[in-house]
Short mmCIF file of C-alpha atoms in Angstrom, two decimals:
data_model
loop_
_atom_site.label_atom_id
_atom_site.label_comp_id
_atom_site.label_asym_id
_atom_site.label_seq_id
_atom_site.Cartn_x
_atom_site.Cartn_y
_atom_site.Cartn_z
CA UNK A 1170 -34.60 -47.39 -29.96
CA UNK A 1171 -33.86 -48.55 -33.20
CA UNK A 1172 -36.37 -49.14 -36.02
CA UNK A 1173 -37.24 -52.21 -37.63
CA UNK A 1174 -36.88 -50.77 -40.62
CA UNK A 1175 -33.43 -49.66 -40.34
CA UNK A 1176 -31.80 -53.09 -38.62
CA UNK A 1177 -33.91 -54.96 -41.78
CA UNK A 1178 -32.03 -52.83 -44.12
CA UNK A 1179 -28.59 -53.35 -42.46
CA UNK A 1180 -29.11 -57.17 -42.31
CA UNK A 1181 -30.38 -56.81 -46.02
CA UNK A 1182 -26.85 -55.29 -46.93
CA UNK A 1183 -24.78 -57.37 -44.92
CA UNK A 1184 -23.13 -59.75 -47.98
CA UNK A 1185 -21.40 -62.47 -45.97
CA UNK A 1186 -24.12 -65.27 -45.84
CA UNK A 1187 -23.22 -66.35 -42.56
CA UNK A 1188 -23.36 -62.95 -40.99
CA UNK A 1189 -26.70 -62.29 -42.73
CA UNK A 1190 -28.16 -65.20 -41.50
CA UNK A 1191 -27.11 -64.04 -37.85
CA UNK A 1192 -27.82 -60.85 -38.20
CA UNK A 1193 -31.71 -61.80 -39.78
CA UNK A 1194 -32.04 -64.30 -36.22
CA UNK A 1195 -30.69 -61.77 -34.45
CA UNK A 1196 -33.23 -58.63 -35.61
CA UNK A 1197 -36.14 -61.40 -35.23
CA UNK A 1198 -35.23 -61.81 -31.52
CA UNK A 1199 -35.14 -58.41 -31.20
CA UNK A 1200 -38.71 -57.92 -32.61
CA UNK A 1201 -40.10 -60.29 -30.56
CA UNK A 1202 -38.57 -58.93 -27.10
CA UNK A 1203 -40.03 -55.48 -27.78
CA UNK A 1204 -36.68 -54.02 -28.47
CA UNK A 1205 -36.91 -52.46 -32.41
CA UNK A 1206 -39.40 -49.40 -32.67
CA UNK A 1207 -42.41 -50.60 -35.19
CA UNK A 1208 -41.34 -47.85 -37.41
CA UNK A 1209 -40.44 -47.78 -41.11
CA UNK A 1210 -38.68 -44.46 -41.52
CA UNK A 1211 -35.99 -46.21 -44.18
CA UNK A 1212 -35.32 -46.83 -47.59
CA UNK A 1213 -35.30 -50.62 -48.85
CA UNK A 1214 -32.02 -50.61 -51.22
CA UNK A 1215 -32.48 -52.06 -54.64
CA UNK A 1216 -30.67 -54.84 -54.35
CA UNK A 1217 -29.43 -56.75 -51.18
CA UNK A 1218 -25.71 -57.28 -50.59
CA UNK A 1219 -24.61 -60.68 -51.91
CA UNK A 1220 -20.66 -61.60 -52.01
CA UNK A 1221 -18.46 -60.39 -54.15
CA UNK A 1222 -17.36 -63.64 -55.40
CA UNK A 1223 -20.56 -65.24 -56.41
CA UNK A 1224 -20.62 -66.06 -59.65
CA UNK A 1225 -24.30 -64.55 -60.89
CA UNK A 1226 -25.12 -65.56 -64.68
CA UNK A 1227 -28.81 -65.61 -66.77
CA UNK A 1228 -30.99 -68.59 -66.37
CA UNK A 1229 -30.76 -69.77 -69.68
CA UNK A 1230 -26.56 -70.09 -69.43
CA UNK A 1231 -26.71 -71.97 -66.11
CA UNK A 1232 -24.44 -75.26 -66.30
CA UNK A 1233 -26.38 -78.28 -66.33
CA UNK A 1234 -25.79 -80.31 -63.24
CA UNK A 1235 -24.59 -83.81 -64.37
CA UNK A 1236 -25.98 -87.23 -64.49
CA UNK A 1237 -28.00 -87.83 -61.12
CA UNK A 1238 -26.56 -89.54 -58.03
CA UNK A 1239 -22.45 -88.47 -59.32
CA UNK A 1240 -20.98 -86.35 -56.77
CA UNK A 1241 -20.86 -83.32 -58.88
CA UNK A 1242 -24.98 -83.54 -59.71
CA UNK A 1243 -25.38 -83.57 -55.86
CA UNK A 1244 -23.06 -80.26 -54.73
CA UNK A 1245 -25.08 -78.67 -57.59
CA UNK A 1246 -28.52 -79.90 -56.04
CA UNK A 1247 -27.31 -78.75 -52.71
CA UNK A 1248 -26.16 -75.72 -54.15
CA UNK A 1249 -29.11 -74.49 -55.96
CA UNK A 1250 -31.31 -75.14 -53.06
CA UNK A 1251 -28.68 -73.05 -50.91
CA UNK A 1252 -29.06 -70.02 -53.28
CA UNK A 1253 -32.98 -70.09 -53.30
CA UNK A 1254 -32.60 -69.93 -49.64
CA UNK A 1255 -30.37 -67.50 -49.39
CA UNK A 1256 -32.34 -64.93 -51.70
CA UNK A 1257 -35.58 -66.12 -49.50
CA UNK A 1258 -33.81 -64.29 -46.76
CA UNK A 1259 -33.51 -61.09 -48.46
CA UNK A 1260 -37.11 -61.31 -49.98
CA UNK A 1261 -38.96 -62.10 -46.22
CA UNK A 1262 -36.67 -59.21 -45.03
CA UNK A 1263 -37.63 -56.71 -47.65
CA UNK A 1264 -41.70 -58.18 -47.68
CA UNK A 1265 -41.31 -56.81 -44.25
CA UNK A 1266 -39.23 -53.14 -44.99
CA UNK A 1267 -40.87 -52.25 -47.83
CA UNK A 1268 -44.11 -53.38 -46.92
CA UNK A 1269 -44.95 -53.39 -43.37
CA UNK A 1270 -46.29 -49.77 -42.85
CA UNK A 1271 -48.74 -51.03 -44.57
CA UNK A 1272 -49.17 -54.46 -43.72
CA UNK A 1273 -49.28 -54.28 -39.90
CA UNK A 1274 -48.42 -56.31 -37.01
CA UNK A 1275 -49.41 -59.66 -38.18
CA UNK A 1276 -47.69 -58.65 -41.52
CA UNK A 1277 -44.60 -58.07 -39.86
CA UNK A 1278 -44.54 -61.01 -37.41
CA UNK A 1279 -45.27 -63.34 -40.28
CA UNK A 1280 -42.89 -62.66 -42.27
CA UNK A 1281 -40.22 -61.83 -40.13
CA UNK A 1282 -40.77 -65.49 -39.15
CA UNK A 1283 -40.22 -66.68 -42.77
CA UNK A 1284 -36.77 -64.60 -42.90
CA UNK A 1285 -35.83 -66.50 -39.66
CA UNK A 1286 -36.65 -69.75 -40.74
CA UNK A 1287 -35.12 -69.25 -44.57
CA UNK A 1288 -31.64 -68.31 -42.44
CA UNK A 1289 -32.00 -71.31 -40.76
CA UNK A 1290 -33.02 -73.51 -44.22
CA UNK A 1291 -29.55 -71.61 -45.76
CA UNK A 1292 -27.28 -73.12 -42.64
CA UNK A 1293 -28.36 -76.48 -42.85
CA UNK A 1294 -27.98 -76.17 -46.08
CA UNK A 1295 -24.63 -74.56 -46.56
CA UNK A 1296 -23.13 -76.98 -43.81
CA UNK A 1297 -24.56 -79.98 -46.08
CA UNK A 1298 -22.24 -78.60 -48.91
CA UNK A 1299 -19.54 -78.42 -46.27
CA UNK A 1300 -19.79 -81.97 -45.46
CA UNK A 1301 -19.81 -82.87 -49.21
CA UNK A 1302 -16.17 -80.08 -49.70
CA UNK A 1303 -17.82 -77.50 -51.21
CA UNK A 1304 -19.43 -74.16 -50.11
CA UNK A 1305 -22.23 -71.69 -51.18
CA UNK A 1306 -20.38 -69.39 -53.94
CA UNK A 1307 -18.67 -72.58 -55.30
CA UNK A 1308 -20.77 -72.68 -58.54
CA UNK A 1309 -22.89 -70.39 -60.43
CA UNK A 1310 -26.12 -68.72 -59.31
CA UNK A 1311 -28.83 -66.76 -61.49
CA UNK A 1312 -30.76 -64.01 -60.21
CA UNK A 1313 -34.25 -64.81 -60.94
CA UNK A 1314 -35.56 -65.02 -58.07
CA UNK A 1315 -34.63 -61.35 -57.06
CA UNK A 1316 -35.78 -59.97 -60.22
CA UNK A 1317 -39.06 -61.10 -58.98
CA UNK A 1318 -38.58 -58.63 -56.27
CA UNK A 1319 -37.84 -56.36 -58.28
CA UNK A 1320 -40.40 -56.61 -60.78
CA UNK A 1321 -43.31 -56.25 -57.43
CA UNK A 1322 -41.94 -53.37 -55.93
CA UNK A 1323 -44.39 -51.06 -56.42
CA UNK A 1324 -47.01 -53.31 -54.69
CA UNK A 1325 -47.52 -55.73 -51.93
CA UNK A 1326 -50.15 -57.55 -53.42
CA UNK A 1327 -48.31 -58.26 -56.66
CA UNK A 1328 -45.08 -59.61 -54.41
CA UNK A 1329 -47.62 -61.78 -52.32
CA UNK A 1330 -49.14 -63.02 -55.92
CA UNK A 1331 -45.98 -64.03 -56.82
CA UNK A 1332 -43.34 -64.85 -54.58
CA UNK A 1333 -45.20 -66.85 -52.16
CA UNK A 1334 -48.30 -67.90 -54.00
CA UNK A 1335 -45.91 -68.79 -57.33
CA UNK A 1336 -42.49 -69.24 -56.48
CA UNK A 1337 -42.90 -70.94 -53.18
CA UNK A 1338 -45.65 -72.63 -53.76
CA UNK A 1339 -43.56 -74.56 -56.83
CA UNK A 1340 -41.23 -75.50 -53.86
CA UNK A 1341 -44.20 -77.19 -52.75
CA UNK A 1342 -44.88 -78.75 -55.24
CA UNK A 1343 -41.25 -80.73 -56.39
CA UNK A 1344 -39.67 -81.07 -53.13
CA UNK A 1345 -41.41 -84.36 -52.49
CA UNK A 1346 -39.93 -85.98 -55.19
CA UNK A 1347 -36.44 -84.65 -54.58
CA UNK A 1348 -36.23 -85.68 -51.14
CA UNK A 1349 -37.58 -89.23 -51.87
CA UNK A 1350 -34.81 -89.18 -54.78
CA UNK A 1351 -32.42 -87.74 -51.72
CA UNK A 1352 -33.37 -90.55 -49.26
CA UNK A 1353 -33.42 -93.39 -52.59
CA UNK A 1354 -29.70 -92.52 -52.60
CA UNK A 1355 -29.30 -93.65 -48.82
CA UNK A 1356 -28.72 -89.69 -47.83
CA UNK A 1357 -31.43 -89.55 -44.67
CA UNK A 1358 -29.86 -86.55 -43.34
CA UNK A 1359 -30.62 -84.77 -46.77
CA UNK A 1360 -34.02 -86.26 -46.37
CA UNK A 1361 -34.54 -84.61 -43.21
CA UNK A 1362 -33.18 -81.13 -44.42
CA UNK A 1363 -35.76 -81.19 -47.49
CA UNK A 1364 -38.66 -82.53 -44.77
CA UNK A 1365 -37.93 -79.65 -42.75
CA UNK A 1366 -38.11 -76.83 -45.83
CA UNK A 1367 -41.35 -78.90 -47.06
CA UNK A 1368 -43.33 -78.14 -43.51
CA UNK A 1369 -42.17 -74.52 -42.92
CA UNK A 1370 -42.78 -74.23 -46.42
CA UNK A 1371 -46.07 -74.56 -46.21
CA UNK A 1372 -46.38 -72.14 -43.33
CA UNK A 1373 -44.48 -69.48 -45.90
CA UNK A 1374 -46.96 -69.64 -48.49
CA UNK A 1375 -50.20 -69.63 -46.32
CA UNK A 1376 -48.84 -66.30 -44.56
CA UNK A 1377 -48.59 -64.92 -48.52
CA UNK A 1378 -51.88 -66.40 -49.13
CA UNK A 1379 -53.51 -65.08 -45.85
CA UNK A 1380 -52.19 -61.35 -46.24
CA UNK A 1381 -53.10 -61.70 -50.40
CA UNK A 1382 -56.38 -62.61 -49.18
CA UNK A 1383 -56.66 -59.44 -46.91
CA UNK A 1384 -54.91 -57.28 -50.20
CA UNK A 1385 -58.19 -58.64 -52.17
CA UNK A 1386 -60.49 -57.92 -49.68
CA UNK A 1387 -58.87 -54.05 -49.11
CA UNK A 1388 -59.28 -53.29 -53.14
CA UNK A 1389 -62.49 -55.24 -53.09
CA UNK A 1390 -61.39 -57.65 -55.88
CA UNK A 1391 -62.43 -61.41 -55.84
CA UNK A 1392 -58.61 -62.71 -54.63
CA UNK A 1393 -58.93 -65.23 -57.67
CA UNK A 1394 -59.74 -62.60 -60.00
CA UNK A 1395 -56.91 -60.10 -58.60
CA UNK A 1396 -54.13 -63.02 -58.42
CA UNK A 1397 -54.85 -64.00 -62.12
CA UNK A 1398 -54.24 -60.15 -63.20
CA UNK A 1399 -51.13 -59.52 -60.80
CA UNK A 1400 -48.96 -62.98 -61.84
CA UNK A 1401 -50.05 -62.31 -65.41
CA UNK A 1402 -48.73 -59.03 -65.47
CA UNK A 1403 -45.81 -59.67 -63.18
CA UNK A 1404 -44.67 -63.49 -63.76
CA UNK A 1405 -43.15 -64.19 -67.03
CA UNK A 1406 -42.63 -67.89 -66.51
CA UNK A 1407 -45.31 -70.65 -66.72
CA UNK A 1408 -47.79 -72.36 -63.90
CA UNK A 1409 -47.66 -76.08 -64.81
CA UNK A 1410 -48.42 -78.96 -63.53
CA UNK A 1411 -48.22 -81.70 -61.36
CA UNK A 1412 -48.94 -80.05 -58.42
CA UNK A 1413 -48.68 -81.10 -54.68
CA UNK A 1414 -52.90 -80.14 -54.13
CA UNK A 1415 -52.59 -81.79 -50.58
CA UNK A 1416 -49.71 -79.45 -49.42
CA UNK A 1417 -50.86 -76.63 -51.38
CA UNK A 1418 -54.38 -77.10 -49.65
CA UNK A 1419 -52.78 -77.06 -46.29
CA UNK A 1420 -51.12 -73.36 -47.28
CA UNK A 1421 -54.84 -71.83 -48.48
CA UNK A 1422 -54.36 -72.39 -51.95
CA UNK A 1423 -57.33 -73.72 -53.55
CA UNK A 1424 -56.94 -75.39 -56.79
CA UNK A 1425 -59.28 -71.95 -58.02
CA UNK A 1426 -56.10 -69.88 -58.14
CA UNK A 1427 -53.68 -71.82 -60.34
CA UNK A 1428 -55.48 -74.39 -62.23
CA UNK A 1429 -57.05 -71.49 -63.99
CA UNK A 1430 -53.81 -70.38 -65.19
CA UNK A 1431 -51.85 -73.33 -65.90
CA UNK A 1432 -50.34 -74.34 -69.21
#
């Protein structure tokens, strides 16, 4: 039987987006039937495989995207979101290989759930650009969001801290506005994509919170105390308001953990 670990690492270095997202639904089924062993006995690689073509450039030099509501401002939207859910493949999939010997069951079923569901965020998304005549790799991409990865790879609790309980929980936080901005512009099936994200969303940053929580408890460290260290040693950017309290509520995170730290 194979292991977990070794069909997350093959799915992590598959670089053809639509064959990762298959092959990340495809390892998730297998989980859940019993079929993969519960053993990590490989490496996580570095980096995952992305395609050759995309274009991959610092934050600071990304291309503005245009005047809202022109046709070129809205493949950009559609493509930004696109790459932030491709890359959440890749980090659910490597939460799980790099972390789940430690992590457990629960561990593993949560976030192989998050992997699944960020596949199936990237096709909606990438058949939105499709309908619009462009494609994922079209424009420019920057890799901040792996670096983040990167940066926590030496410890679970400091990838919890910040990818979900940062990063994702900022998804939280502006997607309202876009999709209102989305359905303003009489685009209801881009409303209903963003909808979708929003809710399992939510779900993606209370399994962070929840396992953070356990992390704390582990190292016997108040969680507020420990997630104010971790993000300020490991999160370069800034914590700012507004924030969506309601949804961010509804994923465990009490306004304790980030309105301490905001600027």
């Amino acid at each position: 039987m194979q292991s977990l670990s070794h069909a997350i690492r093959d799915a992590l270095l598959t670089p053809d987006p639509r064959a990762k997202c298959f092959a990340t639904r495809a390892l998730v089924r297998e989980w859940r039937r019993g079929e993969l062993a519960p053993v990590f006995d490989t490496y996580m690689p570095d980096r995952p495989a992305w395609p050759e073509t995309l274009e991959l450039l610092p934050p600071s030099q990304m291309p503005r995207r245009g005047k809202g509501g022109s046709e070129k401002s809205r493949i950009a939207l559609w493509h930004a979101l696109a790459h932030i859910e491709f890359v959440a493949i890749d980090l659910a999939l490597d939460m799980v290989g790099r972390f789940g010997a430690q992590g457990g069951q629960e561990f593993a079923d949560d976030f192989l759930q998050v992997a699944a569901e960020e596949a199936m965020h990237f096709g909606l998304i990438e058949r939105k650009l499709r309908s619009l005549g462009s494609h994922y790799g079209a424009l420019p991409v920057h890799d901040g969001l792996w670096q983040a990865a990167q940066d926590t790879a030496h410890d679970v609790a400091a990838r919890l801290a910040v990818v979900p309980m940062v990063l994702e929980a900022r998804g939280l936080d502006v997607t309202p506005a876009m999709l209102e901005r989305v359905r303003a512009a009489g685009d209801e099936n881009g409303a209903k994509i963003l909808a979708r994200i929003l809710d399992d969303e939510i779900t993606h940053v209370r399994f962070g919170t929840k396992h953070f929580l356990i992390q704390a408890k582990v190292r016997r460290i108040p969680p507020v105390e420990l997630w104010h260290t971790l993000v300020n040693q490991h999160f370069t950017g800034r914590i700012q308001p507004p924030f969506n309290d309601s949804a961010r509520f509804a994923a465990g995170l009490s306004r304790d953990f980030y309105c301490g730290i905001a600027s």
